[in-house]
XYZ file of C-alpha atoms in Angstrom:
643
model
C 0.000 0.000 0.000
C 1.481 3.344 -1.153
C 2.000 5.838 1.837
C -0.709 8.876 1.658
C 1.163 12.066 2.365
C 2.634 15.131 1.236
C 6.397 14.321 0.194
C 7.232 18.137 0.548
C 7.259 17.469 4.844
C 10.321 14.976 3.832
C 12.409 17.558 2.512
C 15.648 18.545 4.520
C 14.949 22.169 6.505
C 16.924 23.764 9.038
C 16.223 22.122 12.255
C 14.458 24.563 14.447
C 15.717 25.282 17.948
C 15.584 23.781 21.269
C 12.733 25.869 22.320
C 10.537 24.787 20.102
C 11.064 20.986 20.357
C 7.798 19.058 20.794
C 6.721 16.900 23.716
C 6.827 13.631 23.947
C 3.239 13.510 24.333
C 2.763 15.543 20.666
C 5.239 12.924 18.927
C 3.130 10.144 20.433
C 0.134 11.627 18.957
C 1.288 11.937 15.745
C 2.835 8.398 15.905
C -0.442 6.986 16.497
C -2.239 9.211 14.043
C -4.597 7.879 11.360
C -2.800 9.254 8.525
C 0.499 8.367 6.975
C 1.408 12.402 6.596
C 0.801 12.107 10.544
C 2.952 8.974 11.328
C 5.549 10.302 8.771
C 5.599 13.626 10.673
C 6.070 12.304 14.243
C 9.087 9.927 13.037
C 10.667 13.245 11.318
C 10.154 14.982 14.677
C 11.882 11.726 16.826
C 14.736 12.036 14.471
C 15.564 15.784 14.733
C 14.783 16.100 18.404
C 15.402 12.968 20.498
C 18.990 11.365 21.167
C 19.213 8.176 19.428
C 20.372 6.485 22.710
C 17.202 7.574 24.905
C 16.202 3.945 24.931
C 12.824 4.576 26.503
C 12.104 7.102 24.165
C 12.673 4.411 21.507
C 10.611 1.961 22.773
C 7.639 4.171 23.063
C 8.230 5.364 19.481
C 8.366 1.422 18.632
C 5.495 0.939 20.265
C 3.284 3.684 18.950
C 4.170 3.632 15.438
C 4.474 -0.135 15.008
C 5.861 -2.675 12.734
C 3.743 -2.652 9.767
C 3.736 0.544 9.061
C 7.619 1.349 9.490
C 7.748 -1.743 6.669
C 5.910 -0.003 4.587
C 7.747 2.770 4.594
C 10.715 0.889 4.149
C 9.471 -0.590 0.717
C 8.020 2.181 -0.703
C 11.790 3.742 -0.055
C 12.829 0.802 -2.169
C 10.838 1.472 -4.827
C 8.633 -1.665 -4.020
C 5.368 -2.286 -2.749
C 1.620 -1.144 -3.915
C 2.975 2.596 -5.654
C 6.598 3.444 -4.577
C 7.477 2.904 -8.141
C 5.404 6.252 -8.276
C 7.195 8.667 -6.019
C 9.545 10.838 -7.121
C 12.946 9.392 -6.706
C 14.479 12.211 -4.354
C 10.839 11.796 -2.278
C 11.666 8.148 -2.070
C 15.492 8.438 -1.351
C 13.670 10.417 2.005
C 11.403 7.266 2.916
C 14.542 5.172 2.500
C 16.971 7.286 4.486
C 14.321 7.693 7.141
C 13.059 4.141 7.568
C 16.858 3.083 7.726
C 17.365 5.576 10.295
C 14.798 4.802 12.448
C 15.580 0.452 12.178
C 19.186 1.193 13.394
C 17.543 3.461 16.328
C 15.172 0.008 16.870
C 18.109 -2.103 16.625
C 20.591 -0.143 19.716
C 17.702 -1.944 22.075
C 18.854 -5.511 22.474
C 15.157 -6.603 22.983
C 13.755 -5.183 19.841
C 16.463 -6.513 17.568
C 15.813 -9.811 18.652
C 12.356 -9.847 17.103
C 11.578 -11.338 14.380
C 10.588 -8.141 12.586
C 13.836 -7.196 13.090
C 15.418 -10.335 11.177
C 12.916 -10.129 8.399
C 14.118 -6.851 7.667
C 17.898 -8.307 6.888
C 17.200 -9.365 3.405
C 15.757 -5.961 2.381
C 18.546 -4.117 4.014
C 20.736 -6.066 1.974
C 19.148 -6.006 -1.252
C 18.637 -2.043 -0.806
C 23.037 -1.541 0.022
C 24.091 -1.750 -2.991
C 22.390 0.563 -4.773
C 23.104 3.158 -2.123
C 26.712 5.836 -2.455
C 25.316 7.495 0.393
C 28.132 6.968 4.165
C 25.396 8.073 6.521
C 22.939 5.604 5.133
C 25.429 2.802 4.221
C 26.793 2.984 8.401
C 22.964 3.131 9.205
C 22.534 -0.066 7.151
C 25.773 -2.008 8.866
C 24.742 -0.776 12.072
C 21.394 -2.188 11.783
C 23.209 -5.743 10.087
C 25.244 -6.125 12.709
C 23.026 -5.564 15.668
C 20.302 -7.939 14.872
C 22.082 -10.302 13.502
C 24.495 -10.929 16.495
C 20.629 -10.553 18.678
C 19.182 -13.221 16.998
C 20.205 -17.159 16.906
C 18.849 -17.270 13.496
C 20.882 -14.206 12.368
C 23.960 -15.190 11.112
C 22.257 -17.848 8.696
C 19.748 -15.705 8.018
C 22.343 -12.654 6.604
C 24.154 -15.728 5.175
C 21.423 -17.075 3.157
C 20.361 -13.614 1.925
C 23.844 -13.187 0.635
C 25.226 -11.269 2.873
C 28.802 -12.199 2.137
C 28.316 -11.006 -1.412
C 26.986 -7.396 -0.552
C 29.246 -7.157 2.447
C 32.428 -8.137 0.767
C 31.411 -6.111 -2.803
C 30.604 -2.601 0.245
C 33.887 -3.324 1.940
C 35.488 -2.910 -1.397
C 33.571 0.215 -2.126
C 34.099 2.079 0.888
C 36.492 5.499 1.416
C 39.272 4.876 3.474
C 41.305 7.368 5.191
C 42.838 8.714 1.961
C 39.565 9.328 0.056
C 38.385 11.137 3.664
C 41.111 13.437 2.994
C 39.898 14.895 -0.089
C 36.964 16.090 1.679
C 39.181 17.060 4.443
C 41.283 19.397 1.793
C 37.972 21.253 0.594
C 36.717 21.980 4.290
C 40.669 23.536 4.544
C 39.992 25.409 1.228
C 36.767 27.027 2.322
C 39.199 28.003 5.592
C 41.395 29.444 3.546
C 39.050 31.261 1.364
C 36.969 32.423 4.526
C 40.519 33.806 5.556
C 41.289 35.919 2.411
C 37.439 37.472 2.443
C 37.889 38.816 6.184
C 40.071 41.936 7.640
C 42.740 41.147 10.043
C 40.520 42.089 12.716
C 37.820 39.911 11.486
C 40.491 37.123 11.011
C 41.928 37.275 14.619
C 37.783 37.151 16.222
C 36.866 34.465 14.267
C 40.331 32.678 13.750
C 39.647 29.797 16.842
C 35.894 29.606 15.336
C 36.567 28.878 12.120
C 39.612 26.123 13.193
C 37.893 24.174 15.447
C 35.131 23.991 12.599
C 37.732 22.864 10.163
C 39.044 19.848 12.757
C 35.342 18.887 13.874
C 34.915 18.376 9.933
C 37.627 16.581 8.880
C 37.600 14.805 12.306
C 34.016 13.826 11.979
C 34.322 12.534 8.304
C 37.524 10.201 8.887
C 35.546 8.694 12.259
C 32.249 8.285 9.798
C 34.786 6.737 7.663
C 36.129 4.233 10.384
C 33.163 3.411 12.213
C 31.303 1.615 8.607
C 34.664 -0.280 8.315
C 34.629 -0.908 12.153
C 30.843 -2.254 11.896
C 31.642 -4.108 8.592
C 34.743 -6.012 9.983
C 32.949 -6.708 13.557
C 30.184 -8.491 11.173
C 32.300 -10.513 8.949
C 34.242 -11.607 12.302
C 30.879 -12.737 13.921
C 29.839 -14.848 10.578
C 32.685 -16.616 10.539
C 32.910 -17.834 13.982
C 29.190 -18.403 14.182
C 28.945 -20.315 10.764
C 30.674 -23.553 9.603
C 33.770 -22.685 8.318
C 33.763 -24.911 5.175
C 30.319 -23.784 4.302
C 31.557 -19.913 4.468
C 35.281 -20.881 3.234
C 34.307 -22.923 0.533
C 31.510 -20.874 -1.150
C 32.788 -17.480 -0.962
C 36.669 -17.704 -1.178
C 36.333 -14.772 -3.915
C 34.117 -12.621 -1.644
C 36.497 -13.478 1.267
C 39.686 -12.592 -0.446
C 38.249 -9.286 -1.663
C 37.939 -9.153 2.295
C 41.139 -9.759 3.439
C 42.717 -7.291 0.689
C 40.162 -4.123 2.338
C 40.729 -5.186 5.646
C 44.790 -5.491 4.698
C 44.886 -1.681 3.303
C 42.927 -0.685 6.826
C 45.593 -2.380 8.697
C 48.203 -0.999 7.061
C 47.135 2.590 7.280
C 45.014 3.049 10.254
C 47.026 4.002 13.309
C 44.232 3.964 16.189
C 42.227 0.443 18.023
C 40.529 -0.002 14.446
C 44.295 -1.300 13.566
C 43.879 -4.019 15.972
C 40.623 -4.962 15.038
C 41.748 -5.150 11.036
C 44.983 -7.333 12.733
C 42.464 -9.972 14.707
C 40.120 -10.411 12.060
C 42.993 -11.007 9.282
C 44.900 -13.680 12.100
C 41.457 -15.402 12.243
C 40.604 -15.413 8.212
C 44.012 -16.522 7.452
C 44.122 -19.819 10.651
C 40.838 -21.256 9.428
C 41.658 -25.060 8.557
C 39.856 -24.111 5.338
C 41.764 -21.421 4.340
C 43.240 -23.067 1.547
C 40.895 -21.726 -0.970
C 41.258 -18.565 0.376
C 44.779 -18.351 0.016
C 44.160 -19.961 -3.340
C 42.066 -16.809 -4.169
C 44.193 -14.774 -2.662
C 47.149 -15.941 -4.887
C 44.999 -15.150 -8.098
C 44.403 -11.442 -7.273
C 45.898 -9.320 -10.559
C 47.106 -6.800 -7.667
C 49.668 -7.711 -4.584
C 48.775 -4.674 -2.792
C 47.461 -6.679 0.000
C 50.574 -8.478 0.786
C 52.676 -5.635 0.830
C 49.931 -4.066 3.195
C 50.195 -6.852 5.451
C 53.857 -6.767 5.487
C 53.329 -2.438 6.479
C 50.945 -3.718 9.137
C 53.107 -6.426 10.867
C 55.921 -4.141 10.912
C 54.317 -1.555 12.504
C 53.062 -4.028 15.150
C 56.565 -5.930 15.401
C 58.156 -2.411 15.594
C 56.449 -0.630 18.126
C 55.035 -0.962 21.919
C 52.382 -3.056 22.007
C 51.036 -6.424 24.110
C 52.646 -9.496 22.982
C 48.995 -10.867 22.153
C 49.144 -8.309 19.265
C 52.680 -9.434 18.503
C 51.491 -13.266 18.159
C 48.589 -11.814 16.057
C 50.766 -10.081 13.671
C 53.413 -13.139 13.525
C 50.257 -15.516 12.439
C 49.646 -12.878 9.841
C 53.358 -13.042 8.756
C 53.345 -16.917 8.698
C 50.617 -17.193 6.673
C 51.568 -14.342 4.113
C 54.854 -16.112 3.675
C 52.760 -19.335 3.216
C 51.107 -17.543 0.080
C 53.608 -15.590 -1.369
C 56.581 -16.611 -0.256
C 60.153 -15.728 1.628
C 60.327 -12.874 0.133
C 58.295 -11.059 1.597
C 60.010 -10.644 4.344
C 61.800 -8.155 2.598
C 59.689 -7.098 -0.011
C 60.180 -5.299 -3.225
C 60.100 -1.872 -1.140
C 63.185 -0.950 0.602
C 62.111 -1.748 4.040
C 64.161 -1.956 6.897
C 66.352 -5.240 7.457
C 65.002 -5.024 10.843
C 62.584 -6.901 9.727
C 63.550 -10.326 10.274
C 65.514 -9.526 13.575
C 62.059 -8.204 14.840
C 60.455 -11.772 14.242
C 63.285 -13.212 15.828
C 63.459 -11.381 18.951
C 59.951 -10.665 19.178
C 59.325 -14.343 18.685
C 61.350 -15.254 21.839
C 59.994 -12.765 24.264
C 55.832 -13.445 24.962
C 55.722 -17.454 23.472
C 54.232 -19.421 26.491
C 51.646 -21.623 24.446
C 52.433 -24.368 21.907
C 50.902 -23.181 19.141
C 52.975 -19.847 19.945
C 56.020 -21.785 19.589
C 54.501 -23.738 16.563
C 54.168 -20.032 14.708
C 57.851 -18.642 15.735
C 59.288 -21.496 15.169
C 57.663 -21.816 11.166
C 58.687 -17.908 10.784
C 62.481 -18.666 11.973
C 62.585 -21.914 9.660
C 60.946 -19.265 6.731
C 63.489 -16.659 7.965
C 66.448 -19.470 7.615
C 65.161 -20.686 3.961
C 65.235 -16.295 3.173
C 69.389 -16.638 4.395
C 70.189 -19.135 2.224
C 68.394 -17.674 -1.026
C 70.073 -14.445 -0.449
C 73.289 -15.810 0.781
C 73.359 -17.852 -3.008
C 72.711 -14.137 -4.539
C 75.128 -12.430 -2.718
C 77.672 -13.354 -5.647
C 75.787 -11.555 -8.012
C 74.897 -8.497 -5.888
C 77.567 -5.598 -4.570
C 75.578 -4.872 -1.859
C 74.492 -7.918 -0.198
C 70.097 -6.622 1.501
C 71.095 -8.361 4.698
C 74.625 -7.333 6.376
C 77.181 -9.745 8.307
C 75.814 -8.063 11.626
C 72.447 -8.577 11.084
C 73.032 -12.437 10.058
C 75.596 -12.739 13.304
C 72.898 -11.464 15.068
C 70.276 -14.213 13.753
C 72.957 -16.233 14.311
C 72.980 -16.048 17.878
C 69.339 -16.126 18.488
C 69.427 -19.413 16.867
C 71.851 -20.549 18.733
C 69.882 -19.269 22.339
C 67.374 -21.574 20.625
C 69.420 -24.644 21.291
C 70.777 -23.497 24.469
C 67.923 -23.923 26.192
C 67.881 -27.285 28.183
C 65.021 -29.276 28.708
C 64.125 -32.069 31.718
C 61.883 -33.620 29.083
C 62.175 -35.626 25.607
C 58.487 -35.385 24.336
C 56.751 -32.689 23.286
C 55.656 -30.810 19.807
C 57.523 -28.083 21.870
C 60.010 -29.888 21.649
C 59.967 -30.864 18.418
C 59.455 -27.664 16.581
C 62.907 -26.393 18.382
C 64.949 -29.640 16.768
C 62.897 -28.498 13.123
C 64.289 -25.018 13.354
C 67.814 -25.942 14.695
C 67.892 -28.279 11.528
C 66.953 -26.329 9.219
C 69.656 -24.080 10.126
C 72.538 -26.143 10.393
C 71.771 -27.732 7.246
C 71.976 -24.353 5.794
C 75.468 -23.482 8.133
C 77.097 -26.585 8.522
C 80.217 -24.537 9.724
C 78.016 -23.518 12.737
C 77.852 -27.001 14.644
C 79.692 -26.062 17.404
C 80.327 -27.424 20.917
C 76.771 -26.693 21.976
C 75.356 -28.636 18.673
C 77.593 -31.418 19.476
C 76.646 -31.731 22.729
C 72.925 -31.869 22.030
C 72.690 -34.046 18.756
C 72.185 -37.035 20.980
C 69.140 -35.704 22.760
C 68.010 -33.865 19.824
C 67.968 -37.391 18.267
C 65.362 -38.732 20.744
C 62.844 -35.905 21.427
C 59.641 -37.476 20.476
C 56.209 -35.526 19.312
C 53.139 -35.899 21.376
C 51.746 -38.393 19.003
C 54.935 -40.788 18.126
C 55.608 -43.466 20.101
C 59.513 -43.367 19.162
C 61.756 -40.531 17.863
C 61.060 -40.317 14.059
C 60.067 -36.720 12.875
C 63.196 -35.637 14.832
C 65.720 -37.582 12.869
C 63.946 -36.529 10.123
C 64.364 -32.684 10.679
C 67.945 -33.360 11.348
C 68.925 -35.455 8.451
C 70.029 -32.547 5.722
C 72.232 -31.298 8.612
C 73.395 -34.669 9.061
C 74.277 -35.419 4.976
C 76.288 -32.302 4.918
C 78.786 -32.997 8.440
C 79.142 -36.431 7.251
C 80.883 -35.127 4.003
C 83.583 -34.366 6.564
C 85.861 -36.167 9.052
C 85.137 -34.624 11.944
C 81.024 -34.973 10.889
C 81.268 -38.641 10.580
C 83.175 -38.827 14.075
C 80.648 -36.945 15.791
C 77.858 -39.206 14.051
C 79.647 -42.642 15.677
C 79.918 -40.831 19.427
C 76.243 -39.214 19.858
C 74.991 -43.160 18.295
C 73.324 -40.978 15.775
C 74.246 -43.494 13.185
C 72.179 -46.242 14.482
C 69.272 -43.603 15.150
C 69.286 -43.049 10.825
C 69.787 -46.499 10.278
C 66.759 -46.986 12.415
C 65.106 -44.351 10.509
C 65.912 -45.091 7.152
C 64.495 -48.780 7.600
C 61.229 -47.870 9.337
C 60.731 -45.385 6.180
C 61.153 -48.362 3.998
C 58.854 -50.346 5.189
C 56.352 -47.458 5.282
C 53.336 -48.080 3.513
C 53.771 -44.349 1.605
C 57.989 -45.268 1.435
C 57.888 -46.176 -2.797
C 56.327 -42.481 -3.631
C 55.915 -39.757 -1.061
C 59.028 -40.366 1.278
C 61.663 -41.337 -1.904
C 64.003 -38.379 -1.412
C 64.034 -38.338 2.282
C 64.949 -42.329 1.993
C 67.634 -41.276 -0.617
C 68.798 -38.272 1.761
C 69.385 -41.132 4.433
C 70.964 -42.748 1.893
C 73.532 -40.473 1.510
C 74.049 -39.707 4.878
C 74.953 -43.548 5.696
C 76.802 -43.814 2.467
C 79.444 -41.012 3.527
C 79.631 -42.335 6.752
C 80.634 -46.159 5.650
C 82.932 -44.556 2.955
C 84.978 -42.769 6.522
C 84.186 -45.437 9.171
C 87.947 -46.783 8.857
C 89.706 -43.502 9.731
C 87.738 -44.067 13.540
C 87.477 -47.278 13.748
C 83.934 -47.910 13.781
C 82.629 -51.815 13.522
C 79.560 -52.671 11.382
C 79.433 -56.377 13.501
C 76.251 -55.608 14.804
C 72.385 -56.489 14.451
C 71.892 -53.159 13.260
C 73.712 -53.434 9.657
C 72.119 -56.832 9.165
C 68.383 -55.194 9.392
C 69.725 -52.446 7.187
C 71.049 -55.038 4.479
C 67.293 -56.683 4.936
C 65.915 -53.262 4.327
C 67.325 -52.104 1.246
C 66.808 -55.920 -0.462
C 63.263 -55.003 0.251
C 63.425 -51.390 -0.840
C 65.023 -52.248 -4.668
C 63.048 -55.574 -5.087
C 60.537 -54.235 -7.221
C 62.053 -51.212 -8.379
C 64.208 -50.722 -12.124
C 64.996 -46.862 -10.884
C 69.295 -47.128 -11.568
C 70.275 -44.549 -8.426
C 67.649 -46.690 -5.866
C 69.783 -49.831 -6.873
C 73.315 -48.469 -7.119
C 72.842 -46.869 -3.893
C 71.327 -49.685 -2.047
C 73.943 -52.110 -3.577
C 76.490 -49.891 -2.651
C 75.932 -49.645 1.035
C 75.277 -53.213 1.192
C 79.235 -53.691 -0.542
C 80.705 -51.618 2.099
C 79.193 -53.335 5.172
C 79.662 -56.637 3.343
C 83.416 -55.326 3.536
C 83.348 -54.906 6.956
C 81.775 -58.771 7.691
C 81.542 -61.945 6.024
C 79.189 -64.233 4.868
C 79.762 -66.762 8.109
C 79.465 -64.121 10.429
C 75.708 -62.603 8.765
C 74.788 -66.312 9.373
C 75.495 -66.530 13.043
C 72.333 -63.807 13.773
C 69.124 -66.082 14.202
C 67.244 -63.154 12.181
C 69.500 -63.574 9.038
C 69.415 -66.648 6.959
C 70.626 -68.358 3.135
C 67.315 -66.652 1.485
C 68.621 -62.818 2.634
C 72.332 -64.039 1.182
C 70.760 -65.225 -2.089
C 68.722 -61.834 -2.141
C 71.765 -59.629 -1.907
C 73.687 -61.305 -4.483
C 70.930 -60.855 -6.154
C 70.907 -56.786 -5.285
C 74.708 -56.790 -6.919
C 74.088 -58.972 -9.856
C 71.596 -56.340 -10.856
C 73.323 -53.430 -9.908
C 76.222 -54.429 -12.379
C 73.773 -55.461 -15.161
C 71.839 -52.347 -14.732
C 74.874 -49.946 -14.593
C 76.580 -51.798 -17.842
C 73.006 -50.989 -19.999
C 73.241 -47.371 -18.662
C 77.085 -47.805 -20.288
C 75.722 -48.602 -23.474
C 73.082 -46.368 -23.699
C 75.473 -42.898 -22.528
C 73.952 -42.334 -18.999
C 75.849 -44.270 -16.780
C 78.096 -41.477 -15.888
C 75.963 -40.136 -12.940
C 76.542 -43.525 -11.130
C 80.084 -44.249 -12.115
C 80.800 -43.344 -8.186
C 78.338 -45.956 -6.674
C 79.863 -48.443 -9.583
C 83.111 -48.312 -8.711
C 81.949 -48.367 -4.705
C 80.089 -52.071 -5.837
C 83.069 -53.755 -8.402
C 85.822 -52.475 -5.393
C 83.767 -54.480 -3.022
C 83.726 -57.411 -4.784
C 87.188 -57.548 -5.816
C 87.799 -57.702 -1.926
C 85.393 -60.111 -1.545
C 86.878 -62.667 -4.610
């Protein structure tokens, strides 16, 4: 039903003044009136006179003027309905701002957004957004969203189902920020300025204060207009997603979702006030989701990177100045999972930021951790931070001015090394375990650096167990590459026969064998052990180290099993070739004396060496046997013993 009134009482007019405000009583009357011009009248008067937080003032006004009628309004604002289509489009731009205005004024009372007039009016806020370039209405409109729909137990799915993700994300995109508030900021400083030039000096130094503080109270009131949509707008999109189902929200709006995260980025980058921290939470929580893979996915696909260098501002700002060490953690999950996406460079960025950088996520990383899954993050930013070294320490070459300088890497240095210093009354622990993942990854990258300390430790490093294992296995794992590379020296191979970490990769290579996942996933970690033993046999005589023992007879089991059903040339040369230097070390009578070794496993690795020399001599023939001619010569030496 079309509203019967006059449109001209919609129009704007200068508010009259406090002397004349009506009663309560009047504005009651007219609420209750039995014409729409009446009704319409008595809402214009509550919205000129009566603060918007008088919350018995409200619910008299709800009362009086009711639900129906305020839903009428509300459609023929739209356009919809029995003759809105009629009105004059500025007269119906009036309904809508005035409807909207009075629903959030509804909404501030926790007992009328519950209602279910309330949630029935989501989808038609929603629908009526985007058409709308209007701040004031648009804040009205996310006020409104977010109140009832955090009131109500049906609210999140009910702004979910009437696609609130799509409107919300597609408004985020579309609002000002802080720079766009400034070119309104630049005309109120103009008029100033032109105000200045029209007055005498007199006039000037009377009205200078006046016209100043009216120059600040604009600009200040459009930037907090600004900030409080993107305030209400991020507090939403936070509620949805830890209300809703995250694969549900994750899965069918990664598009909308990254559009998010790139808004909320540019916020956190530039704001500099508790909005900062809000942007910071919400981005740690979008990013942590288990389902955030298609979000990062999405994320990847954006034509513009602005958002990742906008994180990176953000974090730094965080990491760089005086703030809680809850906002620190916040701002390192950020940084692991921007690294995640883009890579280790961004640490440093194409922007010339300050090296600082990565000493910041060091130190910082140390200071506050007191939880697991803080250690899990520092520890993943320091491994990231360690991979970063060694890609810029293999470009250094090529560059005259290497981007991180011997101090700072010292300095890394010996926070790494604090790492490790730390002892522990315990051997289990994903604690634990995270600190031997980081400690590897280093060494393996500065082999030089495995001091006293290192030495020292490799034994218990070598046992710490996670919470889930049963037996040290991720741990060996962590700290094979570090292993390969000091067993390529004396001194390495020595320190691998005196901690018993030889035994500990022998134990791990064989239980990765006989992994179900061993023939595909876990090939070049099994190859990597490989190696690691290899060296080690090739050095064992310079420190007398015997090979008489039950563990090199499950190892020469192990590696018949691993090539049995395998034709790949470096799998059998390298198998055959450790089993030719322990055979060196034994004999055939003395394999026989251990009750788990018998003729079959003696037939099988003849067997191993047969095909390792019939295998090498076709790579001969067909020009690619050059890459094994090492392990060859390792086999046929072996065998000449042997003869």
């Amino acid at each position: 039903m079309e509203l019967q009134t006059s449109t001209s009482s919609l129009q704007a007019s200068p508010s009259p003044t406090p002397a004349h405000s009506p009663s309560l009583e009047d504005v009651m009357r007219l609420l209750k009136g039995n014409t729409d011009s009446q009704r319409l009248a008595g809402l214009l008067l509550v919205t000129k006179f009566f603060d918007k937080n008088d919350k018995p003032t409200i619910l008299s006004v709800y009362n009086a003027v009711g639900s129906t009628f305020l839903h009428r309004l509300l459609l023929t604002g739209m356009g919809k309905g029995g003759g809105g289509a009629n009105i004059d489009s500025a007269d119906r731009h009036a309904y809508l701002q005035l409807s909207v205005t009075i629903l959030a004024s509804f909404a501030r009372l926790p007992e009328l957004a519950a209602t279910h007039e309330m949630l029935s009016k989501i989808p038609l806020v929603l629908e009526l957004m985007p058409n709308q370039s209007n701040l004031s209405l648009t804040e009205q409109c996310f006020e409104f969203l977010f109140l009832v729909t955090t009131a109500q137990e049906d609210g999140a799915m009910t702004f979910y189902r009437s696609g609130g993700m799509i409107v919300v994300a597609s408004q985020m995109h579309a609002l000002p920020d802080a720079n766009e508030h400034l070119g309104f900021v630049i005309l109120a400083w103009i008029e100033k300025k032109i105000l200045f030039t029209m007055l005498s000096y007199s006039q000037i130094l009377d009205q200078y204060v006046e016209i100043n503080v009216r120059f600040f109270r604009l600009s200040e009131a459009i930037r907090v207009a600004g900030s409080h949509v993107m305030e209400l707008a991020m507090k939403l999109v936070q509620f949805i997603i830890s209300k809703l189902p995250a694969e549900n929200v994750y899965l069918e709006h990664p598009s909308e979702l990254s559009k998010m995260v790139s808004v909320i980025a540019r916020q956190f980058a530039r704001l500099h006030n508790a909005l900062k921290f809000e942007a910071l939470h919400l981005l740690s929580a979008l990013l942590s989701s288990s389902y955030s893979g298609v979000l990062c996915s999405a994320l990847q696909s954006l034509k513009s990177d602005d958002w990742s260098v906008n994180l990176r501002i953000g974090v730094m700002d965080v990491l760089q100045n005086r703030v809680g060490p809850a906002e620190k953690l916040h701002a390192l999950v950020v940084a692991q999972h921007a690294i995640s996406i883009v890579g280790e460079d961004w640490l440093i960025g194409p922007t010339n930021l300050p090296e600082g950088i990565v000493l910041s996520l060091l130190n910082d990383s140390e200071t506050f951790l007191g939880t697991l899954r803080n250690l899990g993050v520092a520890f993943s930013l320091v491994e990231r931070i360690i991979k970063l070294m060694s890609k810029l320490g293999g470009n250094e070459e090529s560059n005259s001015a290497p981007i991180i300088n011997d101090s700072t890497l010292m300095k890394m240095i010996g926070g790494l090394n604090e790492t490790i210093g730390v002892e522990h009354g315990d051997r289990k622990g994903d604690d634990l375990l995270a600190s031997v993942r980081v400690v590897g990854s280093y060494l393996a990258e500065a082999p030089s650096a495995c001091n006293e300390k290192v030495k020292d430790l490799l034994g218990y490093m070598l046992s710490v167990e996670g919470d889930e294992e049963s037996s040290p296995f991720q741990s060996i794992s962590f700290l094979l590459p570090m292993l390969c590379q000091i067993t390529m020296e004396n001194d390495g191979c020595k320190l691998l026969a005196s901690a018993g970490a030889f035994g500990a990769v022998v134990g791990f290579l064989i239980s990765l064998i006989d992994s179900i996942d061993s023939s595909v996933d876990n090939i070049g970690t099994i190859l990597l052990a490989c190696d690691t033993i290899l060296n080690f046999l090739l050095k064992r005589e310079q420190f007398q180290f015997t090979l008489e023992n039950p563990c090199s007879v499950k190892l020469l089991q192990a590696l018949v099993r691993w090539t049995a059903n395998t034709s790949d040339v470096s799998m059998i040369m390298m198998a055959s070739s450790i089993c030719s230097l322990i055979l060196d070390s034994t004999s055939e009578e003395a394999l026989m004396r251990y009750p788990e070794f018998n003729a079959d496993d003696l037939i099988a690795l003849s067997l191993l060496m047969k095909t390792s020399l019939v295998t090498h001599g076709q790579d001969m023939m067909s020009g690619d046997g050059n890459s094994e001619a090492d392990l060859y010569e390792i086999v046929t030496s072996g065998m000449r013993l042997r003869c």
